[in-house]
CSV table of C-alpha atoms in Angstrom, one decimal:
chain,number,residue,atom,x,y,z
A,528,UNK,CA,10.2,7.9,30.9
A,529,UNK,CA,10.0,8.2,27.3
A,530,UNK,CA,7.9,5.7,24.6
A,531,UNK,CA,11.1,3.9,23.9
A,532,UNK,CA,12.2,3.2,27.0
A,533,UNK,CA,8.8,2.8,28.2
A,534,UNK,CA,8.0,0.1,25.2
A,535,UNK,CA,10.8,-1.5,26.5
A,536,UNK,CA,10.0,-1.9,29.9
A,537,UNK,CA,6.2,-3.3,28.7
A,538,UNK,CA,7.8,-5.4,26.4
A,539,UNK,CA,9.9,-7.0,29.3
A,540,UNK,CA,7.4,-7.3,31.7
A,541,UNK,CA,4.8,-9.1,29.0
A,542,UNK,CA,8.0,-11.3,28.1
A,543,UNK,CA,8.0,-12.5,32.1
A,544,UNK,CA,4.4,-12.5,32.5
A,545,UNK,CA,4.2,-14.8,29.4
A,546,UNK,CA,6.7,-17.5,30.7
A,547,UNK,CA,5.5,-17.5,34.2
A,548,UNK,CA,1.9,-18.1,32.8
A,549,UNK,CA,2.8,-20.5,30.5
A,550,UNK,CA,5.4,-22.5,33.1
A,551,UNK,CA,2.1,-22.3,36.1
A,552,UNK,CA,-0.2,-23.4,33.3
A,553,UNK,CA,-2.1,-20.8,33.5
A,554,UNK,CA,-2.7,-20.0,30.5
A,555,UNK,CA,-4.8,-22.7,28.6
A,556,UNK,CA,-7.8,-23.4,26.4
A,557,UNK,CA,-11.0,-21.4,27.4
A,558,UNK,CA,-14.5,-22.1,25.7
A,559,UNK,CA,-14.2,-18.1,25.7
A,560,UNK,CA,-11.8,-18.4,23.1
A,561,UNK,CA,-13.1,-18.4,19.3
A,562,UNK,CA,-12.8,-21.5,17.4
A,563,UNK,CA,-10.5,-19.4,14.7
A,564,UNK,CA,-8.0,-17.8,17.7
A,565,UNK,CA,-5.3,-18.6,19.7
A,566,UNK,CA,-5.6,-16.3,22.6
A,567,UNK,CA,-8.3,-13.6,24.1
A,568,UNK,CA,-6.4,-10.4,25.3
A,569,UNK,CA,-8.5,-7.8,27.4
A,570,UNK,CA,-11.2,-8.8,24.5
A,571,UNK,CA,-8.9,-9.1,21.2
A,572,UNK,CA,-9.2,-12.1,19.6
A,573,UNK,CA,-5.6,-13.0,18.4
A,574,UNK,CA,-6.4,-15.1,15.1
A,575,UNK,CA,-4.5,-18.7,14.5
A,576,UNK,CA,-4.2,-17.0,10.8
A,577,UNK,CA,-1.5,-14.5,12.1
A,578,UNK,CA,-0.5,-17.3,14.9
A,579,UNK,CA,1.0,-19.3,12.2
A,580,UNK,CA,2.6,-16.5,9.9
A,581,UNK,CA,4.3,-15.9,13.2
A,582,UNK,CA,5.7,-19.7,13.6
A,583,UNK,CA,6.3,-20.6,10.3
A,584,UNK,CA,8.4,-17.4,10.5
A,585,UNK,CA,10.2,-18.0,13.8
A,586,UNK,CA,10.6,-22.1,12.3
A,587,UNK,CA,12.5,-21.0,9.5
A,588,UNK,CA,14.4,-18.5,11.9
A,589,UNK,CA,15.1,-21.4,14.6
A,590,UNK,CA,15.5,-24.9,12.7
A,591,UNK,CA,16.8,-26.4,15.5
A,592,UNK,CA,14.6,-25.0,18.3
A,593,UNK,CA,12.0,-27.8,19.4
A,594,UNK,CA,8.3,-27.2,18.4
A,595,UNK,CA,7.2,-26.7,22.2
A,596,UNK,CA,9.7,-23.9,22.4
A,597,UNK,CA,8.5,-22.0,19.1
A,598,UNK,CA,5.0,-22.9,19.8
A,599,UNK,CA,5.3,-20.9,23.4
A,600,UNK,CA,7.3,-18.0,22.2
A,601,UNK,CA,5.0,-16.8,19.4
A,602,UNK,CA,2.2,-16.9,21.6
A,603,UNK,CA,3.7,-15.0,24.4
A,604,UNK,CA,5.2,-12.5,21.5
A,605,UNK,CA,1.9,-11.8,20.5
A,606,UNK,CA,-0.2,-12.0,23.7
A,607,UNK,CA,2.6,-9.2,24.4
A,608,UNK,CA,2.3,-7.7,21.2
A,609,UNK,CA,-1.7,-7.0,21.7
A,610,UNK,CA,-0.5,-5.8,25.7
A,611,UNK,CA,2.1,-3.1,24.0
A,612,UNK,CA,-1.1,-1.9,21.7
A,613,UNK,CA,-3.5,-1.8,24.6
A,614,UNK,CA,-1.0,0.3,27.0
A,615,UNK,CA,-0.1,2.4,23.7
A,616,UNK,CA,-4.1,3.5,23.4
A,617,UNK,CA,-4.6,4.0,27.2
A,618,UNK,CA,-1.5,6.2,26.4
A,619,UNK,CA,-3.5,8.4,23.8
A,620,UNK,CA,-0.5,7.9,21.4
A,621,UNK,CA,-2.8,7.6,18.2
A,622,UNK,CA,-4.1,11.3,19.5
A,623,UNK,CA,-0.7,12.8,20.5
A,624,UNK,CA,2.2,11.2,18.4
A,625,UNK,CA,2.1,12.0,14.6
A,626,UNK,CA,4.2,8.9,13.9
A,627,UNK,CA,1.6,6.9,15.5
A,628,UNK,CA,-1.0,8.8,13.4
A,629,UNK,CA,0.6,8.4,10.3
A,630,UNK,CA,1.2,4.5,10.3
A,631,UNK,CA,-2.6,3.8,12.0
A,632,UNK,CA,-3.6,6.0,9.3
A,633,UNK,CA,-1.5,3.5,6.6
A,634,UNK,CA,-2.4,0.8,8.2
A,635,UNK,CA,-6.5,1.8,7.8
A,636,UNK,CA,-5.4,2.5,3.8
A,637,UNK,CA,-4.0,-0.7,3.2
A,638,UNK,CA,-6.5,-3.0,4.7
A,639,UNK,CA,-9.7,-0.9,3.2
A,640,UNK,CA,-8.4,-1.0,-0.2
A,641,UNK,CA,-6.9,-4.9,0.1
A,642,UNK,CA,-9.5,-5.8,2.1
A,643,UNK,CA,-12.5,-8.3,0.3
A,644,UNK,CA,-11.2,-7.7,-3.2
A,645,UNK,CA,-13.4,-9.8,-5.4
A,646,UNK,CA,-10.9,-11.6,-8.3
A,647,UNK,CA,-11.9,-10.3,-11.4
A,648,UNK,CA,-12.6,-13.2,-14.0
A,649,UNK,CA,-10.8,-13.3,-17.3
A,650,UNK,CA,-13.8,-12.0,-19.0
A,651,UNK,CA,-13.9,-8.5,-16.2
A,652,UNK,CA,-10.8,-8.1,-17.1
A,653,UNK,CA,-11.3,-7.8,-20.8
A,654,UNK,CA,-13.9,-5.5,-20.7
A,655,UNK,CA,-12.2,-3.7,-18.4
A,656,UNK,CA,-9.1,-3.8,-20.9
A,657,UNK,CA,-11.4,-2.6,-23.8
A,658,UNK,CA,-13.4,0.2,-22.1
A,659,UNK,CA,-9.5,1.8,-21.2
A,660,UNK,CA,-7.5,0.6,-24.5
A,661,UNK,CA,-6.5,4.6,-24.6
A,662,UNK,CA,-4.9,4.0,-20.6
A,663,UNK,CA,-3.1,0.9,-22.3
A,664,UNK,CA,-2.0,2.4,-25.5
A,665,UNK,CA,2.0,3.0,-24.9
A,666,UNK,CA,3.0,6.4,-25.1
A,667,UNK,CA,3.2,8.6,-28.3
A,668,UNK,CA,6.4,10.6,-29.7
A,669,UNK,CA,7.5,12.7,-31.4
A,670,UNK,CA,10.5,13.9,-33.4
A,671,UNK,CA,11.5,17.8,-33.8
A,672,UNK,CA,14.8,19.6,-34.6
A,673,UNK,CA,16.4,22.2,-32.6
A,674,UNK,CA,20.3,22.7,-31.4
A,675,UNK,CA,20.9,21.2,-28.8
A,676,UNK,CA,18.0,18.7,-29.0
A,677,UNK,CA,18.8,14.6,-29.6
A,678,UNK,CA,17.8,13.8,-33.2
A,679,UNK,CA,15.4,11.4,-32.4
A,680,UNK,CA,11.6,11.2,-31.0
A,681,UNK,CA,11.0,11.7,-27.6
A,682,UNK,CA,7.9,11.0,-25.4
A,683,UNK,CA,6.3,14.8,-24.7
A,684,UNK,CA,7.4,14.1,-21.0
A,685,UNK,CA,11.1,14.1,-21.8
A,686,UNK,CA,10.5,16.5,-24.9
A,687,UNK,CA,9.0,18.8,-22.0
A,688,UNK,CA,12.5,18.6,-19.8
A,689,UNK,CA,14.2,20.1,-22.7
A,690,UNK,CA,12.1,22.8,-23.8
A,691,UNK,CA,9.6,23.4,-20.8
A,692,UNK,CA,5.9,23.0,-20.5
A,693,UNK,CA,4.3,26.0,-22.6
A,694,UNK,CA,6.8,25.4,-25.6
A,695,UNK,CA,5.8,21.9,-25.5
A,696,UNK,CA,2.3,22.0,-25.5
A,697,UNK,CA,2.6,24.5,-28.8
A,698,UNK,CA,5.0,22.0,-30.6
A,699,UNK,CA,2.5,19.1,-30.3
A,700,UNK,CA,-0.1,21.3,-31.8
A,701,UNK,CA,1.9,21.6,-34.9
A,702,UNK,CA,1.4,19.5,-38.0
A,703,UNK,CA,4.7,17.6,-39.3
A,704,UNK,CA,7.2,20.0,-41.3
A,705,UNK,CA,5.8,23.2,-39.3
A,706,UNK,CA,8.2,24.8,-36.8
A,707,UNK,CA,8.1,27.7,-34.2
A,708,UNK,CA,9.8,30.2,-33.3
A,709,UNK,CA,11.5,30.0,-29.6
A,710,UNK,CA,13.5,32.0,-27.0
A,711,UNK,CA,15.6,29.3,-27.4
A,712,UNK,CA,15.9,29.0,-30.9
A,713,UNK,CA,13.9,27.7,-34.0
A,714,UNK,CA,11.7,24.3,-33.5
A,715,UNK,CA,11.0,21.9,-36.6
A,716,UNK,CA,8.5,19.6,-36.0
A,717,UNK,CA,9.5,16.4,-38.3
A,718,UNK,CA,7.0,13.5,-37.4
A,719,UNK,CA,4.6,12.7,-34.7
A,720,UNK,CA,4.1,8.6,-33.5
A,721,UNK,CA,1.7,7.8,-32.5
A,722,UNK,CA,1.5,5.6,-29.2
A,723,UNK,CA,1.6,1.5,-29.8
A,724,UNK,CA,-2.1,-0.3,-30.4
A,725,UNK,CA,-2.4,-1.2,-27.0
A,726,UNK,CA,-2.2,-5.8,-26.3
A,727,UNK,CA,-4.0,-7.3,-23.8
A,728,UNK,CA,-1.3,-8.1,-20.7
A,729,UNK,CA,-3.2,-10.0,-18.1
A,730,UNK,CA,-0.5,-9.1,-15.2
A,731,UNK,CA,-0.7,-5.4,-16.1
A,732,UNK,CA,-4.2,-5.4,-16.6
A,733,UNK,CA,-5.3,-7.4,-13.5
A,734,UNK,CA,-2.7,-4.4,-11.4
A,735,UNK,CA,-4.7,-1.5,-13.0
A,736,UNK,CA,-7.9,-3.2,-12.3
A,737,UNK,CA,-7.0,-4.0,-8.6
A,738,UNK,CA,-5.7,0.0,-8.6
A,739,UNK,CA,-8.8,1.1,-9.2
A,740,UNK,CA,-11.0,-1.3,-7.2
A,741,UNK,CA,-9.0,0.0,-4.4
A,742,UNK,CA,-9.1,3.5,-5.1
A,743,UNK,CA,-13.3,3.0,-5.2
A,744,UNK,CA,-13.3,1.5,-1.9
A,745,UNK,CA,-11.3,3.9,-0.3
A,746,UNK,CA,-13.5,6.7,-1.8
A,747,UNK,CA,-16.6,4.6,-0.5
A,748,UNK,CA,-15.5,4.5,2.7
A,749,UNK,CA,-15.0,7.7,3.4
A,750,UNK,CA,-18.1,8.7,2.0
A,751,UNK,CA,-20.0,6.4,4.4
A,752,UNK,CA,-17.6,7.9,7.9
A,753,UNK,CA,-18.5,11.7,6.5
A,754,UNK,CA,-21.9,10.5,6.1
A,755,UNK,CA,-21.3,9.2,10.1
A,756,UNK,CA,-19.1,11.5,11.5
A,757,UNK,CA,-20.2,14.4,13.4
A,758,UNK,CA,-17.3,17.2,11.7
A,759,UNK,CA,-17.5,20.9,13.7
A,760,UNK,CA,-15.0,23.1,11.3
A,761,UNK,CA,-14.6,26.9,12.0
């Protein structure tokens, strides 16, 4: 039986499970339970934060359907949810399927570098904004001369599309009115521009900040698992 067919078939069976538990009244309020979760599962804890993304979700999906009915189904869908993850690790899928791998491995990224982010006070971010004006400053350009060439300044990015990498970097070291001497014909260079005096943007400052808070953490944690692991390489 394949994974598709076989998350199918668990999916199914948790669907039936969940609505004869549910009709028998089996499935209830435990002191076991944390104050903050809906359900236990094999010893996940399924919070009530997720529990009401999930019906506020299926409400807005189902206006008509009567709160009971919603109520019931988003628990069983994630009771079956948590059942699907469970079989899938007995399975040794997060060893054996790449796919798997790849999204646990995603997954891990985006909740270590979202994960306890501090909000950065207008004043944070201002320093922050002043220690990188040069990261802020909008791009410089400049203008040269050459057939072919538009007659106007260009960022060295798109200046490097037309005349390639090495010709580029020996353009920008010329002073205005100096040219050089190409396989592709003479360069003039006519004016450099110098990139914008950087203004302080709170949305595009508070993105970079967060970037880079996340990028720390991420390099933190790994740091700390090396420091853990036990790692046997040839």
């Amino acid at each position: 039986m394949n994974r598709e067919r076989l998350g199918t078939v668990l999916l199914s069976v948790g669907a039936c499970l969940g609505l004869l538990l549910a009709t028998t009244g089996i499935v209830k309020s435990d002191p076991e339970v944390p104050e903050d979760a809906v359900a236990v599962v094999n010893g996940h804890a399924i919070p009530k934060s997720e529990y009401r993304r999930a019906l506020d979700a299926l409400r807005a999906e189902r206006p008509n359907a009567s709160e009971a009915e919603l109520r019931a189904h988003v628990l069983d869908r994630l009771i079956d949810e948590q059942l699907l993850i469970d079989s899938a690790l007995e399975l040794g899928l997060a060893d054996r399927d790449p796919k798997v791998r790849a999204d646990l491995g995603s997954a891990a990224i985006g909740v270590i570098v979202d994960g306890a982010e501090v909000e950065p006070s207008d004043a944070e971010l201002r320093a922050f904004f002043q220690a990188n004006r040069d990261y802020f400053r909008g791009a410089p350009r400049v203008h040269v001369r050459r057939a072919g060439l538009p007659d106007t300044p260009l960022s060295p990015d798109k200046l490097e599309q037309y005349l390639g990498a090495r010709v580029t970097r020996e353009v920008l070291a010329l002073e205005p009115g100096a040219t050089l001497e190409t396989p592709q014909g003479r360069v003039e260079l006519v004016e450099k521009i110098p990139g914008r005096e950087p203004r302080f943007d709170e949305k595009l400052v508070r993105a970079e900040y967060s970037r880079r808070a996340g990028e720390q953490r991420l390099r933190a944690f790994f740091a700390e698992r090396r420091a853990r692991a036990r790692i046997v390489t040839p």
